[in-house]
Amino acid sequence: MIKTEKLSKIFRTDEIETTALDEVSFEVKQGEFVAIMGPSGCGKSTLLNILGLLDNPSEGSYTFNEKEVATLNERQRAKLRKNNIGFVFQSFNLIDELNVRENVELPLIYLGMPASQRKKRVEEVLEKMQILHRKKHFPMQLSGGQQQRVAVARAVVANPNLILADEPTGNLDSANGEEVMNLLETLNGEGTTIIIVTHSQRDAEYAQRIVRLFDGQIITENIK
């Protein structure tokens, strides 16, 4: 599903050149659950942004579903992204002015799904995430764990092939964090490919493979 070869990302200013990723090569197969770990500043989030088609590499190759995507423009990346990838962020990234149902519905609006189908699909996903009873509530009326469940619902509502999660339990207590990881594990069991970036060894243990980055390079890969 995913293959990178000598993937590099260099950030340049007038005076400084910083290498965030240094010739990273690895693969993720359809249906895998992979955790990316490493200290702050090692390139984890940069790699996730490139894998999620939010950014382009400076050098190297990135093949997604057998298509070279490293050189796509923003419009092409956006089209591929909305049809294939769901995102879960540490800060939830919900829209405060929209209620739960409206937040989860957004990806389906972007895909042009008819309203009647959107309503049915949103309610199915909210029920699966055990948050349907809160569908008319706004994000600020929810606990952190509930907000992250809504964020996961939004990520999966369009049936993406891939979910990318950046520190998905970082703002949660241990009980709510475990609940979110169990949700991701269930989705993976149903066939969704999942890649998480995490500092938490406990969260990483949910994955089938742990990739460790240091100074923009893969230093180890552990298969469980």
Short mmCIF file of N, CA and C in Angstrom, two decimals, residues 15 35 37 54-55 67-68 73 75 88 92 96 106 109 114 121 125 129 134 141 151 168 171 198 202 210-211 217:
data_model
loop_
_atom_site.label_atom_id
_atom_site.label_comp_id
_atom_site.label_asym_id
_atom_site.label_seq_id
_atom_site.Cartn_x
_atom_site.Cartn_y
_atom_site.Cartn_z
N GLU A 15 19.25 31.30 6.26
CA GLU A 15 20.49 31.04 6.97
C GLU A 15 20.67 29.59 7.41
N ALA A 35 3.29 1.42 14.29
CA ALA A 35 3.56 2.54 15.20
C ALA A 35 4.92 3.13 14.85
N MET A 37 7.79 5.58 16.36
CA MET A 37 8.22 6.14 17.64
C MET A 37 9.56 6.86 17.47
N LEU A 54 -0.16 15.60 3.01
CA LEU A 54 -0.29 16.99 3.45
C LEU A 54 0.94 17.79 3.06
N ASP A 55 2.01 17.09 2.67
CA ASP A 55 3.26 17.75 2.29
C ASP A 55 3.98 16.86 1.29
N LYS A 67 0.89 4.07 -6.96
CA LYS A 67 0.97 5.31 -7.74
C LYS A 67 2.02 6.22 -7.11
N GLU A 68 2.93 6.74 -7.92
CA GLU A 68 3.94 7.68 -7.43
C GLU A 68 3.27 9.00 -7.08
N ASN A 73 0.85 17.83 -7.25
CA ASN A 73 0.56 19.18 -6.76
C ASN A 73 -0.52 19.10 -5.68
N ARG A 75 -3.61 20.17 -5.46
CA ARG A 75 -4.95 19.74 -5.91
C ARG A 75 -5.01 18.23 -6.09
N VAL A 88 -6.52 11.36 12.51
CA VAL A 88 -6.86 11.57 13.91
C VAL A 88 -5.70 12.33 14.55
N PHE A 92 -7.63 16.83 18.57
CA PHE A 92 -8.99 16.53 18.12
C PHE A 92 -9.37 17.26 16.82
N ASP A 96 -15.67 23.91 16.64
CA ASP A 96 -16.48 24.23 17.82
C ASP A 96 -17.90 24.65 17.47
N LEU A 106 -18.77 16.20 7.75
CA LEU A 106 -17.97 17.04 6.85
C LEU A 106 -17.27 16.28 5.71
N ILE A 109 -19.64 15.50 2.94
CA ILE A 109 -20.03 16.68 2.15
C ILE A 109 -18.97 16.96 1.09
N PRO A 114 -25.05 12.44 -1.24
CA PRO A 114 -26.39 13.00 -1.02
C PRO A 114 -26.75 13.04 0.47
N ARG A 121 -25.17 7.21 7.08
CA ARG A 121 -23.78 6.80 7.33
C ARG A 121 -23.25 7.40 8.62
N VAL A 125 -21.91 5.31 12.03
CA VAL A 125 -20.57 5.44 12.60
C VAL A 125 -20.62 5.94 14.04
N MET A 129 -19.16 4.08 17.37
CA MET A 129 -18.22 4.73 18.29
C MET A 129 -18.85 5.02 19.66
N ARG A 134 -24.84 11.63 21.73
CA ARG A 134 -24.31 12.99 21.87
C ARG A 134 -24.31 13.75 20.54
N GLN A 141 -18.99 20.63 24.93
CA GLN A 141 -19.88 19.97 25.88
C GLN A 141 -19.46 18.52 26.13
N ALA A 151 -13.66 12.43 16.78
CA ALA A 151 -12.59 12.60 15.80
C ALA A 151 -12.32 11.30 15.04
N PRO A 168 -2.63 10.09 19.16
CA PRO A 168 -4.08 10.12 19.35
C PRO A 168 -4.54 10.08 20.80
N ASN A 171 -3.67 13.80 24.67
CA ASN A 171 -4.41 14.71 25.54
C ASN A 171 -5.44 13.99 26.41
N THR A 198 3.57 8.02 18.02
CA THR A 198 3.33 8.05 19.46
C THR A 198 4.63 8.08 20.25
N ARG A 202 3.07 2.00 25.56
CA ARG A 202 1.82 1.26 25.76
C ARG A 202 0.96 1.31 24.49
N ILE A 210 6.74 -1.87 15.08
CA ILE A 210 7.16 -0.59 15.63
C ILE A 210 8.40 -0.12 14.87
N VAL A 211 8.29 1.07 14.28
CA VAL A 211 9.39 1.69 13.54
C VAL A 211 9.93 2.84 14.40
N GLN A 217 16.12 9.37 10.57
CA GLN A 217 16.43 8.08 9.95
C GLN A 217 15.77 6.95 10.74
#
